[in-house]
Amino acid sequence: MPDYQQIKAELDGIAIEDNPNMVLRKSRDFYWYSPILKEQLENVTGDLVVSPASEEELIKVLKVAFKHDVPVTARGGGTGNYGQCMPLSGGIVLDMTRMNRIKEIHPGRVITEAGIICAQLDKQLKEHSGQELRFHPSTTGQATLGGFVAGGSGGVGSVTWGGLRDLGNVLRLRIVTLEAEPRVMELTARDLLKVSHAYGTNGIITEVEMPLAPAYDWVDIIVGHDTFMDAVKFSDALASSSGILTKEIAPIAAPVPYDYFNRHKPYLKEGESVSVVMVAPHSLAPFEALVKMHKGEIRFRADEAESLRGLPRAYELGWNHTTLRALKMEPESFTYLQVQYPGPDHVAKVQQMTELFGDEVIGHLEFLRFDGGIQCSGLPLVRYTTPERLEEIIRIHEENGCPIFNPHRYTLEEGGMKQTDELQLAFKKQTDPKGLLNPGKMIAWENPDFDFKAGRNFLFKGLAEVA
Ligand code: FAD
């Protein structure tokens, strides 16, 4: 057991929290979304929360951690949902939220410290020069930019811009290694994959350079449809309408909207499926025309509502907020999956799965740009019965060409978003020779017999594949 009194003495001058209740709180994320992870990770806690306010302080923390062999698990807003920032081996929880200064804003790009909250960054970008992040997670109000890059995949805006995996959607990362003498490294272009979506196992991100888009006063709209497939077809047509500028397109099946979107309930119709969308003001007229063509009914539009008080933004009905709203109302009933429906026949695949599972797997899709084309990924709600049935539902999806990124696993490889390979592992040997960064999250590091060629589908490709 490391000598934490000594460690605290060596970290004198840096903010530290060691109250066990506070440390426990900062050792958690949204892992409880999964009944399987809830059971596995319930007792996980760190030993100290350390909150550096500058890169200089961070380097001191990493140096002390290396000297005492203490694990270090970075934490941004703690909104990840597979235990990504949970310190499986205890040690230091590295709270990054004090490193939140914006350094430079230019036309089309921003340079900022990694601990800034995404919504706060967007607010300042809009005020400064009418710009915003190309896309943000639906947790923008709590998530940090560094946590998004290290743990997220895409989000609100991905229908236009694609995801974090796409070249050009992150411009540069500055990281610090965990060595006797921590080094600062700058990564760009394909090298970014060494650290993007690597759960902080390959270095601590201190600075992020992101590309920007023009900011609009996006209008939140909910369109009602008779069936889920009507919502899906309308959403597909909207996402494919190159002239209509949207930021969010999410078809969601009944009964979810009426039963669980409490604040919007007065606007909604029981039994209807919906498309939740965000549209640029100058695209409203063509958008309305498309709704008419698809026989949808606009149930809510924020620009015409009498009052928006108490109403969440549209994106807080989509992404994993849909899951959250159902879980809040019926915690024992639901869990969820992350499904990819590869195009160009994504709509047909959604139809097939919808018919196969009926009410057991309730549809929720997010439309996005994927490798240049329009596709949808799914965050369906699953009526949870047993782990065996959940595995079976996963298997049936995969057998039908719909890969699952399993949100019931806490390792990079099993979750399926990040492919580790020899190059990724070699990079970790350079940046974290003792394996102290977020231990337990990269199987390839823990298990020398790990088979890199498991033949799975990964969202973030291995480095060998892009080299
Ligand atoms: P954390 O949860 O604190 O950390 C995430 C991972 O990054 C951890 O492994 C952590 O160790 C690592 N990390 C954090 N900071 C650093 C750093 N500076 N350097 C190195 N590693 C670091 N995800 C999406 O992609 N899109 C969505 O739209 C989305 N919606 C969500 C909705 C809900 C309701 C919930 C619960 C989750 C959602 N997520 C989504 C997942 C999550 O919110 C996002 O990925 C978010 O961006 C994570 O940011 P965070 O600051 O909370 O990171």
Short mmCIF file of C-alpha atoms and ligand atoms in Angstrom, two decimals:
data_model
loop_
_atom_site.label_atom_id
_atom_site.label_comp_id
_atom_site.label_asym_id
_atom_site.label_seq_id
_atom_site.Cartn_x
_atom_site.Cartn_y
_atom_site.Cartn_z
CA MET A 1 0.00 0.00 0.00
CA PRO A 2 1.52 3.36 -1.00
CA ASP A 3 2.34 5.80 1.78
CA TYR A 4 -0.37 8.39 1.16
CA GLN A 5 0.78 10.67 4.01
CA GLN A 6 4.15 10.93 2.31
CA ILE A 7 2.52 11.40 -1.10
CA LYS A 8 0.33 14.20 0.22
CA ALA A 9 3.39 15.87 1.72
CA GLU A 10 5.17 15.66 -1.63
CA LEU A 11 2.13 17.18 -3.38
CA ASP A 12 2.02 20.11 -1.00
CA GLY A 13 0.49 23.17 -2.68
CA ILE A 14 -1.76 21.14 -5.03
CA ALA A 15 -5.49 20.70 -4.23
CA ILE A 16 -6.12 17.28 -2.65
CA GLU A 17 -9.26 15.63 -1.28
CA ASP A 18 -8.99 12.52 0.87
CA ASN A 19 -12.36 12.43 2.62
CA PRO A 20 -13.46 8.86 1.74
CA ASN A 21 -17.04 9.92 0.89
CA MET A 22 -15.85 12.65 -1.44
CA VAL A 23 -13.26 10.34 -3.01
CA LEU A 24 -15.97 7.71 -3.57
CA ARG A 25 -18.20 10.28 -5.26
CA LYS A 26 -15.38 11.27 -7.59
CA SER A 27 -14.65 7.61 -8.35
CA ARG A 28 -17.99 7.08 -10.07
CA ASP A 29 -19.56 7.70 -13.44
CA PHE A 30 -22.74 6.48 -15.11
CA TYR A 31 -21.61 2.82 -14.93
CA TRP A 32 -24.91 1.99 -13.23
CA TYR A 33 -26.67 2.28 -16.62
CA SER A 34 -25.58 -1.32 -17.03
CA PRO A 35 -26.91 -3.88 -14.54
CA ILE A 36 -23.79 -5.91 -15.27
CA LEU A 37 -21.28 -3.10 -14.60
CA LYS A 38 -23.32 -1.97 -11.61
CA GLU A 39 -22.64 -5.28 -9.95
CA GLN A 40 -19.00 -5.51 -11.05
CA LEU A 41 -17.90 -1.96 -10.19
CA GLU A 42 -20.03 -1.13 -7.16
CA ASN A 43 -17.05 -1.17 -4.72
CA VAL A 44 -14.50 0.64 -6.87
CA THR A 45 -12.95 3.70 -5.24
CA GLY A 46 -9.75 5.73 -5.40
CA ASP A 47 -7.59 6.80 -2.47
CA LEU A 48 -7.03 10.48 -3.19
CA VAL A 49 -8.54 13.07 -5.51
CA VAL A 50 -5.87 15.43 -6.82
CA SER A 51 -6.85 18.54 -8.80
CA PRO A 52 -3.93 20.21 -10.57
CA ALA A 53 -4.55 23.76 -11.76
CA SER A 54 -1.80 23.85 -14.39
CA GLU A 55 0.35 21.59 -16.54
CA GLU A 56 3.21 22.29 -14.18
CA GLU A 57 1.21 20.98 -11.21
CA LEU A 58 0.08 17.99 -13.26
CA ILE A 59 3.68 17.07 -14.09
CA LYS A 60 4.49 17.16 -10.37
CA VAL A 61 1.55 14.81 -9.62
CA LEU A 62 2.61 12.33 -12.31
CA LYS A 63 6.21 12.38 -11.13
CA VAL A 64 5.17 11.58 -7.54
CA ALA A 65 2.77 8.86 -8.77
CA PHE A 66 5.57 7.23 -10.75
CA LYS A 67 7.95 7.34 -7.79
CA HIS A 68 5.40 5.67 -5.47
CA ASP A 69 3.87 3.28 -8.06
CA VAL A 70 0.43 4.82 -7.60
CA PRO A 71 -2.24 4.34 -10.31
CA VAL A 72 -3.60 7.55 -11.87
CA THR A 73 -7.06 7.68 -13.41
CA ALA A 74 -8.04 10.92 -15.14
CA ARG A 75 -11.49 12.32 -14.56
CA GLY A 76 -13.24 15.09 -16.43
CA GLY A 77 -16.95 15.53 -15.73
CA GLY A 78 -17.40 11.86 -14.79
CA THR A 79 -20.23 11.42 -17.31
CA GLY A 80 -18.85 8.37 -19.10
CA ASN A 81 -21.11 5.37 -18.96
CA TYR A 82 -18.92 2.29 -18.88
CA GLY A 83 -16.84 2.97 -15.77
CA GLN A 84 -14.23 4.65 -17.97
CA CYS A 85 -13.02 7.02 -15.26
CA MET A 86 -13.47 4.58 -12.36
CA PRO A 87 -10.14 3.72 -10.68
CA LEU A 88 -10.24 -0.09 -10.72
CA SER A 89 -6.95 -0.32 -8.78
CA GLY A 90 -7.53 2.65 -6.49
CA GLY A 91 -4.84 5.33 -6.34
CA ILE A 92 -5.14 8.91 -7.54
CA VAL A 93 -8.29 10.20 -9.18
CA LEU A 94 -6.94 13.04 -11.30
CA ASP A 95 -9.61 15.72 -11.43
CA MET A 96 -8.90 17.78 -14.57
CA THR A 97 -11.66 20.39 -14.17
CA ARG A 98 -9.40 23.13 -12.78
CA MET A 99 -7.38 23.12 -16.00
CA ASN A 100 -10.09 25.00 -17.85
CA ARG A 101 -8.55 28.06 -19.47
CA ILE A 102 -9.23 28.96 -23.10
CA LYS A 103 -5.89 29.90 -24.61
CA GLU A 104 -6.58 31.12 -28.14
CA ILE A 105 -9.60 31.51 -30.42
CA HIS A 106 -9.09 31.86 -34.18
CA PRO A 107 -11.45 31.73 -37.16
CA GLY A 108 -12.28 28.00 -37.37
CA ARG A 109 -10.31 26.70 -34.37
CA VAL A 110 -9.79 26.99 -30.63
CA ILE A 111 -6.93 26.04 -28.31
CA THR A 112 -8.01 25.27 -24.75
CA GLU A 113 -6.98 23.40 -21.64
CA ALA A 114 -8.53 19.95 -21.47
CA GLY A 115 -10.65 20.40 -18.34
CA ILE A 116 -13.03 23.02 -19.77
CA ILE A 117 -16.71 22.08 -19.75
CA CYS A 118 -17.96 21.81 -23.35
CA ALA A 119 -21.03 24.05 -22.86
CA GLN A 120 -18.93 26.74 -21.22
CA LEU A 121 -16.52 26.62 -24.12
CA ASP A 122 -19.37 26.90 -26.63
CA LYS A 123 -20.85 29.88 -24.76
CA GLN A 124 -17.56 31.75 -24.83
CA LEU A 125 -16.92 30.87 -28.47
CA LYS A 126 -20.33 32.23 -29.48
CA GLU A 127 -19.82 35.45 -27.54
CA HIS A 128 -16.30 35.88 -28.89
CA SER A 129 -16.86 35.31 -32.59
CA GLY A 130 -20.15 33.52 -33.33
CA GLN A 131 -18.49 30.09 -33.41
CA GLU A 132 -19.13 26.75 -31.70
CA LEU A 133 -17.69 23.23 -31.50
CA ARG A 134 -18.61 21.21 -34.58
CA PHE A 135 -20.29 18.68 -32.28
CA HIS A 136 -20.58 18.03 -28.56
CA PRO A 137 -21.81 15.22 -26.33
CA SER A 138 -25.37 15.54 -25.05
CA THR A 139 -23.74 15.86 -21.62
CA THR A 140 -22.18 19.15 -22.73
CA GLY A 141 -23.25 20.84 -19.47
CA GLN A 142 -20.99 18.57 -17.37
CA ALA A 143 -18.53 16.88 -19.74
CA THR A 144 -15.03 18.25 -20.26
CA LEU A 145 -13.49 18.57 -23.71
CA GLY A 146 -10.57 16.31 -22.68
CA GLY A 147 -13.00 13.68 -21.33
CA PHE A 148 -14.99 13.84 -24.57
CA VAL A 149 -11.87 13.23 -26.67
CA ALA A 150 -10.59 10.47 -24.34
CA GLY A 151 -13.93 8.74 -23.73
CA GLY A 152 -16.57 9.89 -26.23
CA SER A 153 -17.32 9.15 -29.86
CA GLY A 154 -19.50 11.87 -31.34
CA GLY A 155 -22.70 13.65 -30.60
CA VAL A 156 -24.87 16.64 -31.33
CA GLY A 157 -23.61 17.94 -34.68
CA SER A 158 -22.26 14.57 -35.88
CA VAL A 159 -25.05 14.42 -38.46
CA THR A 160 -23.15 17.15 -40.31
CA TRP A 161 -19.58 16.61 -39.18
CA GLY A 162 -19.09 12.92 -38.34
CA GLY A 163 -17.33 11.85 -35.17
CA LEU A 164 -14.15 12.09 -33.14
CA ARG A 165 -12.72 9.17 -35.13
CA ASP A 166 -12.71 11.25 -38.34
CA LEU A 167 -9.48 12.93 -39.41
CA GLY A 168 -9.76 16.66 -38.89
CA ASN A 169 -12.35 16.65 -36.12
CA VAL A 170 -9.60 16.99 -33.50
CA LEU A 171 -6.64 19.09 -34.62
CA ARG A 172 -4.04 18.62 -31.90
CA LEU A 173 -3.63 17.13 -28.45
CA ARG A 174 -0.95 17.95 -25.94
CA ILE A 175 -0.31 15.14 -23.48
CA VAL A 176 1.91 14.44 -20.49
CA THR A 177 3.42 10.98 -19.95
CA LEU A 178 3.69 9.06 -16.67
CA GLU A 179 7.42 8.49 -16.29
CA ALA A 180 10.19 9.32 -13.80
CA GLU A 181 10.52 12.58 -15.72
CA PRO A 182 7.13 13.13 -17.41
CA ARG A 183 7.42 14.34 -20.99
CA VAL A 184 5.13 16.64 -22.92
CA MET A 185 4.12 15.39 -26.38
CA GLU A 186 2.13 17.03 -29.17
CA LEU A 187 0.02 14.77 -31.40
CA THR A 188 -1.64 15.65 -34.69
CA ALA A 189 -3.36 13.91 -37.62
CA ARG A 190 -3.24 10.10 -37.48
CA ASP A 191 -1.15 10.09 -34.31
CA LEU A 192 -4.20 11.43 -32.49
CA LEU A 193 -5.64 7.90 -32.54
CA LYS A 194 -3.02 6.92 -29.96
CA VAL A 195 -4.91 8.94 -27.38
CA SER A 196 -8.44 9.54 -28.72
CA HIS A 197 -10.93 7.23 -27.01
CA ALA A 198 -8.09 5.52 -25.10
CA TYR A 199 -9.65 6.25 -21.66
CA GLY A 200 -6.54 8.11 -20.48
CA THR A 201 -4.40 4.95 -20.63
CA ASN A 202 -1.78 6.51 -22.96
CA GLY A 203 -1.11 9.91 -21.42
CA ILE A 204 -2.96 12.77 -19.76
CA ILE A 205 -4.39 15.34 -22.18
CA THR A 206 -3.63 18.87 -21.03
CA GLU A 207 -4.46 20.90 -24.13
CA VAL A 208 -6.86 20.38 -27.03
CA GLU A 209 -7.05 22.19 -30.37
CA MET A 210 -10.46 21.73 -31.98
CA PRO A 211 -11.97 22.88 -35.28
CA LEU A 212 -15.05 25.10 -35.06
CA ALA A 213 -18.23 25.77 -37.03
CA PRO A 214 -20.47 28.86 -37.27
CA ALA A 215 -22.85 29.06 -34.30
CA TYR A 216 -26.61 29.24 -34.93
CA ASP A 217 -29.63 29.74 -32.69
CA TRP A 218 -30.63 26.12 -33.30
CA VAL A 219 -34.39 25.53 -33.07
CA ASP A 220 -35.48 22.45 -31.08
CA ILE A 221 -38.37 20.63 -32.78
CA ILE A 222 -40.28 17.42 -32.09
CA VAL A 223 -42.14 15.81 -34.99
CA GLY A 224 -44.81 13.17 -34.29
CA HIS A 225 -45.26 10.05 -36.46
CA ASP A 226 -47.70 7.13 -36.47
CA THR A 227 -44.96 4.49 -36.32
CA PHE A 228 -41.29 4.23 -35.46
CA MET A 229 -40.43 3.31 -39.05
CA ASP A 230 -42.22 6.49 -40.26
CA ALA A 231 -39.94 8.43 -37.90
CA VAL A 232 -36.88 6.55 -39.17
CA LYS A 233 -37.71 7.16 -42.85
CA PHE A 234 -38.40 10.85 -42.25
CA SER A 235 -35.15 11.17 -40.26
CA ASP A 236 -33.18 9.43 -43.00
CA ALA A 237 -34.65 11.78 -45.63
CA LEU A 238 -33.88 14.81 -43.46
CA ALA A 239 -30.30 13.69 -42.77
CA SER A 240 -29.83 13.14 -46.52
CA SER A 241 -31.28 16.55 -47.48
CA SER A 242 -27.98 18.29 -48.08
CA GLY A 243 -29.57 21.76 -48.18
CA ILE A 244 -31.30 21.63 -44.78
CA LEU A 245 -28.92 22.44 -41.95
CA THR A 246 -29.53 20.33 -38.85
CA LYS A 247 -27.56 19.59 -35.71
CA GLU A 248 -29.50 16.68 -34.27
CA ILE A 249 -31.81 14.03 -35.75
CA ALA A 250 -33.06 11.28 -33.44
CA PRO A 251 -36.07 9.07 -34.14
CA ILE A 252 -37.41 7.56 -30.91
CA ALA A 253 -40.08 4.87 -30.69
CA ALA A 254 -43.31 4.92 -28.69
CA PRO A 255 -43.93 4.62 -25.79
CA VAL A 256 -40.69 6.37 -24.77
CA PRO A 257 -41.49 10.02 -25.70
CA TYR A 258 -44.92 10.22 -24.09
CA ASP A 259 -44.08 8.05 -21.10
CA TYR A 260 -40.64 9.41 -20.19
CA PHE A 261 -40.19 12.91 -21.64
CA ASN A 262 -42.03 14.44 -18.69
CA ARG A 263 -41.44 18.11 -19.40
CA HIS A 264 -42.47 17.84 -23.03
CA LYS A 265 -45.42 15.54 -22.33
CA PRO A 266 -48.07 18.29 -22.68
CA TYR A 267 -46.99 18.69 -26.32
CA LEU A 268 -46.84 14.99 -27.17
CA LYS A 269 -49.45 12.44 -28.22
CA GLU A 270 -49.74 9.06 -26.53
CA GLY A 271 -48.72 6.18 -28.78
CA GLU A 272 -46.73 8.35 -31.19
CA SER A 273 -43.12 7.86 -32.12
CA VAL A 274 -41.15 11.06 -32.68
CA SER A 275 -38.16 12.60 -34.42
CA VAL A 276 -36.26 14.96 -32.16
CA VAL A 277 -34.39 17.50 -34.28
CA MET A 278 -32.41 20.74 -34.12
CA VAL A 279 -32.69 22.92 -37.20
CA ALA A 280 -30.88 26.15 -38.18
CA PRO A 281 -33.35 29.09 -38.30
CA HIS A 282 -32.81 29.73 -42.02
CA SER A 283 -33.62 26.07 -42.79
CA LEU A 284 -37.06 26.09 -41.14
CA ALA A 285 -39.17 26.61 -44.28
CA PRO A 286 -37.62 23.71 -46.27
CA PHE A 287 -37.71 21.61 -43.09
CA GLU A 288 -41.47 22.19 -42.72
CA ALA A 289 -41.95 21.20 -46.35
CA LEU A 290 -40.14 17.90 -45.73
CA VAL A 291 -42.26 17.21 -42.64
CA LYS A 292 -45.41 17.69 -44.76
CA MET A 293 -44.10 15.41 -47.50
CA HIS A 294 -43.65 12.67 -44.89
CA LYS A 295 -47.04 13.31 -43.25
CA GLY A 296 -45.42 14.12 -39.91
CA GLU A 297 -46.94 16.55 -37.40
CA ILE A 298 -44.84 19.16 -35.65
CA ARG A 299 -45.75 18.71 -31.98
CA PHE A 300 -43.28 21.14 -30.46
CA ARG A 301 -41.08 23.92 -31.74
CA ALA A 302 -39.02 26.00 -29.40
CA ASP A 303 -39.27 29.19 -31.47
CA GLU A 304 -43.07 29.20 -31.10
CA ALA A 305 -43.47 27.83 -27.55
CA GLU A 306 -45.05 30.26 -25.06
CA SER A 307 -42.35 29.54 -22.52
CA LEU A 308 -39.25 27.37 -22.49
CA ARG A 309 -38.94 27.45 -18.71
CA GLY A 310 -38.03 24.05 -17.29
CA LEU A 311 -37.80 22.42 -20.73
CA PRO A 312 -34.58 20.54 -21.47
CA ARG A 313 -32.85 21.18 -24.78
CA ALA A 314 -33.65 18.75 -27.61
CA TYR A 315 -30.26 17.03 -27.30
CA GLU A 316 -31.13 16.21 -23.69
CA LEU A 317 -33.87 13.98 -25.09
CA GLY A 318 -31.44 12.19 -27.41
CA TRP A 319 -28.16 10.28 -27.17
CA ASN A 320 -27.85 8.64 -23.78
CA HIS A 321 -30.32 11.08 -22.25
CA THR A 322 -33.11 9.01 -23.78
CA THR A 323 -31.82 6.04 -21.81
CA LEU A 324 -31.42 8.18 -18.70
CA ARG A 325 -35.03 9.40 -18.82
CA ALA A 326 -36.40 5.86 -19.06
CA LEU A 327 -34.03 4.59 -16.34
CA LYS A 328 -35.08 7.40 -13.99
CA MET A 329 -38.74 6.44 -14.33
CA GLU A 330 -38.31 2.67 -14.35
CA PRO A 331 -34.85 1.75 -13.08
CA GLU A 332 -35.54 -1.97 -12.83
CA SER A 333 -37.08 -2.38 -16.29
CA PHE A 334 -34.49 -1.12 -18.73
CA THR A 335 -30.97 -1.26 -19.94
CA TYR A 336 -29.62 -0.38 -23.39
CA LEU A 337 -27.31 -1.25 -26.26
CA GLN A 338 -25.15 0.64 -28.76
CA VAL A 339 -25.80 -0.63 -32.27
CA GLN A 340 -24.34 0.27 -35.61
CA TYR A 341 -26.53 -0.15 -38.69
CA PRO A 342 -24.01 0.06 -41.53
CA GLY A 343 -25.31 1.76 -44.67
CA PRO A 344 -26.41 2.03 -47.34
CA ASP A 345 -29.24 -0.29 -46.26
CA HIS A 346 -29.32 1.03 -42.66
CA VAL A 347 -33.06 1.71 -42.78
CA ALA A 348 -33.77 -1.86 -43.89
CA LYS A 349 -31.58 -3.18 -41.07
CA VAL A 350 -33.42 -1.06 -38.51
CA GLN A 351 -36.73 -2.38 -39.87
CA GLN A 352 -35.52 -5.97 -39.61
CA MET A 353 -34.40 -5.56 -35.97
CA THR A 354 -37.59 -3.68 -35.07
CA GLU A 355 -39.75 -6.49 -36.45
CA LEU A 356 -37.60 -9.17 -34.82
CA PHE A 357 -37.61 -7.81 -31.26
CA GLY A 358 -40.85 -5.81 -31.09
CA ASP A 359 -41.35 -4.15 -27.73
CA GLU A 360 -38.40 -5.93 -26.08
CA VAL A 361 -35.91 -3.62 -27.85
CA ILE A 362 -37.39 -0.14 -28.19
CA GLY A 363 -35.90 1.88 -31.04
CA HIS A 364 -33.84 5.02 -30.62
CA LEU A 365 -31.48 6.09 -33.40
CA GLU A 366 -29.03 8.91 -33.90
CA PHE A 367 -28.37 9.87 -37.52
CA LEU A 368 -24.79 10.80 -38.29
CA ARG A 369 -22.24 11.14 -41.04
CA PHE A 370 -20.08 8.02 -41.13
CA ASP A 371 -17.14 7.72 -43.50
CA GLY A 372 -18.73 10.45 -45.58
CA GLY A 373 -22.20 8.87 -45.93
CA ILE A 374 -25.36 9.14 -43.84
CA GLN A 375 -25.95 6.27 -41.42
CA CYS A 376 -27.59 5.73 -38.11
CA SER A 377 -26.39 4.25 -34.89
CA GLY A 378 -28.79 3.02 -32.28
CA LEU A 379 -29.10 3.44 -28.55
CA PRO A 380 -32.18 1.23 -28.16
CA LEU A 381 -33.71 0.62 -24.77
CA VAL A 382 -33.79 -3.04 -23.84
CA ARG A 383 -36.37 -4.51 -21.47
CA TYR A 384 -33.90 -6.29 -19.23
CA THR A 385 -34.54 -9.81 -18.03
CA THR A 386 -31.28 -11.77 -17.67
CA PRO A 387 -27.62 -11.38 -18.68
CA GLU A 388 -28.07 -14.45 -20.91
CA ARG A 389 -30.94 -12.87 -22.84
CA LEU A 390 -28.96 -9.65 -23.21
CA GLU A 391 -26.07 -11.64 -24.71
CA GLU A 392 -28.52 -13.37 -27.04
CA ILE A 393 -29.95 -10.03 -28.23
CA ILE A 394 -26.38 -8.86 -28.92
CA ARG A 395 -25.59 -12.05 -30.84
CA ILE A 396 -28.72 -11.80 -33.00
CA HIS A 397 -27.89 -8.19 -33.93
CA GLU A 398 -24.34 -9.13 -34.89
CA GLU A 399 -25.47 -12.17 -36.90
CA ASN A 400 -27.68 -9.81 -38.89
CA GLY A 401 -24.88 -7.38 -39.75
CA CYS A 402 -25.55 -4.88 -36.96
CA PRO A 403 -22.38 -4.67 -34.82
CA ILE A 404 -22.74 -3.92 -31.14
CA PHE A 405 -20.40 -1.66 -29.17
CA ASN A 406 -21.08 -3.37 -25.89
CA PRO A 407 -21.84 -0.82 -23.15
CA HIS A 408 -21.78 -3.58 -20.54
CA ARG A 409 -17.99 -3.94 -20.64
CA TYR A 410 -15.42 -1.59 -19.13
CA THR A 411 -12.36 -2.51 -21.21
CA LEU A 412 -11.47 -0.70 -24.41
CA GLU A 413 -11.38 -3.82 -26.52
CA GLU A 414 -14.56 -5.51 -25.28
CA GLY A 415 -16.56 -2.29 -25.54
CA GLY A 416 -15.59 -2.44 -29.18
CA MET A 417 -15.02 1.22 -29.85
CA LYS A 418 -11.23 1.12 -29.68
CA GLN A 419 -9.06 -1.43 -31.43
CA THR A 420 -5.75 -1.91 -29.68
CA ASP A 421 -2.84 -3.36 -31.63
CA GLU A 422 0.93 -3.74 -31.42
CA LEU A 423 1.48 -0.05 -32.24
CA GLN A 424 -0.98 1.11 -29.60
CA LEU A 425 0.71 -1.13 -27.07
CA ALA A 426 4.17 0.10 -28.09
CA PHE A 427 2.98 3.68 -27.57
CA LYS A 428 1.71 2.82 -24.10
CA LYS A 429 5.12 1.35 -23.24
CA GLN A 430 6.62 4.77 -24.05
CA THR A 431 4.06 6.92 -22.24
CA ASP A 432 3.27 4.70 -19.26
CA PRO A 433 6.05 2.14 -18.76
CA LYS A 434 4.76 1.01 -15.35
CA GLY A 435 1.14 0.65 -16.54
CA LEU A 436 -0.15 3.10 -13.94
CA LEU A 437 -2.55 5.06 -16.17
CA ASN A 438 -6.14 3.86 -15.60
CA PRO A 439 -5.05 0.24 -14.99
CA GLY A 440 -7.39 -2.56 -16.03
CA LYS A 441 -8.95 -0.78 -19.01
CA MET A 442 -6.65 -2.06 -21.79
CA ILE A 443 -6.68 -5.86 -22.03
CA ALA A 444 -3.72 -5.88 -24.41
CA TRP A 445 -1.58 -4.38 -21.65
CA GLU A 446 -2.72 -6.76 -18.90
CA ASN A 447 -2.70 -9.96 -20.98
CA PRO A 448 0.42 -10.87 -23.00
CA ASP A 449 -1.57 -13.56 -24.88
CA PHE A 450 -4.18 -11.07 -26.07
CA ASP A 451 -5.27 -11.76 -29.63
CA PHE A 452 -5.18 -8.48 -31.56
CA LYS A 453 -6.82 -10.08 -34.56
CA ALA A 454 -10.10 -10.98 -32.91
CA GLY A 455 -11.98 -10.08 -36.12
CA ARG A 456 -14.30 -7.62 -34.47
CA ASN A 457 -15.67 -4.36 -35.72
CA PHE A 458 -14.20 -1.27 -34.07
CA LEU A 459 -15.22 2.36 -34.31
CA PHE A 460 -11.71 3.74 -33.64
CA LYS A 461 -9.38 1.66 -35.82
CA GLY A 462 -6.06 0.24 -34.64
CA LEU A 463 -2.96 2.25 -35.45
CA ALA A 464 -1.61 -0.43 -37.76
CA GLU A 465 -4.72 -0.06 -39.93
CA VAL A 466 -4.19 3.65 -40.43
CA ALA A 467 -0.38 3.64 -40.58
P1 FAD B 1 -15.10 11.33 -17.98
O1 FAD B 1 -16.29 10.46 -17.84
O2 FAD B 1 -14.65 12.06 -16.76
O3 FAD B 1 -13.88 10.52 -18.59
C1 FAD B 1 -14.05 9.74 -19.75
C2 FAD B 1 -12.73 9.01 -20.03
O4 FAD B 1 -11.73 9.95 -20.40
C3 FAD B 1 -12.16 8.29 -18.81
O5 FAD B 1 -11.53 7.11 -19.23
C4 FAD B 1 -11.12 9.25 -18.25
O6 FAD B 1 -10.10 8.57 -17.56
C5 FAD B 1 -10.61 9.89 -19.51
N1 FAD B 1 -10.16 11.28 -19.35
C6 FAD B 1 -10.86 12.33 -18.87
N2 FAD B 1 -10.14 13.46 -18.95
C7 FAD B 1 -8.93 13.10 -19.49
C8 FAD B 1 -7.75 13.81 -19.81
N3 FAD B 1 -7.64 15.13 -19.64
N4 FAD B 1 -6.70 13.11 -20.33
C9 FAD B 1 -6.78 11.78 -20.55
N5 FAD B 1 -7.89 11.05 -20.26
C10 FAD B 1 -8.95 11.71 -19.74
N6 FAD B 1 -20.77 10.34 -25.31
C11 FAD B 1 -20.69 10.77 -26.58
O7 FAD B 1 -19.67 10.55 -27.24
N7 FAD B 1 -21.73 11.44 -27.15
C12 FAD B 1 -22.87 11.74 -26.47
O8 FAD B 1 -23.74 12.41 -26.99
C13 FAD B 1 -22.99 11.25 -25.14
N8 FAD B 1 -24.13 11.45 -24.42
C14 FAD B 1 -24.21 10.98 -23.14
C15 FAD B 1 -25.41 11.16 -22.41
C16 FAD B 1 -25.51 10.69 -21.11
C17 FAD B 1 -26.77 10.93 -20.34
C18 FAD B 1 -24.41 10.01 -20.52
C19 FAD B 1 -24.48 9.49 -19.11
C20 FAD B 1 -23.25 9.81 -21.24
C21 FAD B 1 -23.12 10.30 -22.55
N9 FAD B 1 -21.94 10.15 -23.27
C22 FAD B 1 -21.87 10.57 -24.57
C23 FAD B 1 -20.73 9.66 -22.63
C24 FAD B 1 -19.95 10.84 -21.97
O9 FAD B 1 -20.84 11.77 -21.40
C25 FAD B 1 -19.09 11.60 -22.95
O10 FAD B 1 -18.20 10.77 -23.61
C26 FAD B 1 -18.35 12.77 -22.29
O11 FAD B 1 -17.79 13.54 -23.30
C27 FAD B 1 -17.26 12.35 -21.33
O12 FAD B 1 -16.67 13.52 -20.81
P2 FAD B 1 -16.29 13.61 -19.27
O13 FAD B 1 -15.51 14.88 -19.06
O14 FAD B 1 -17.46 13.43 -18.40
O15 FAD B 1 -15.30 12.38 -19.15
#
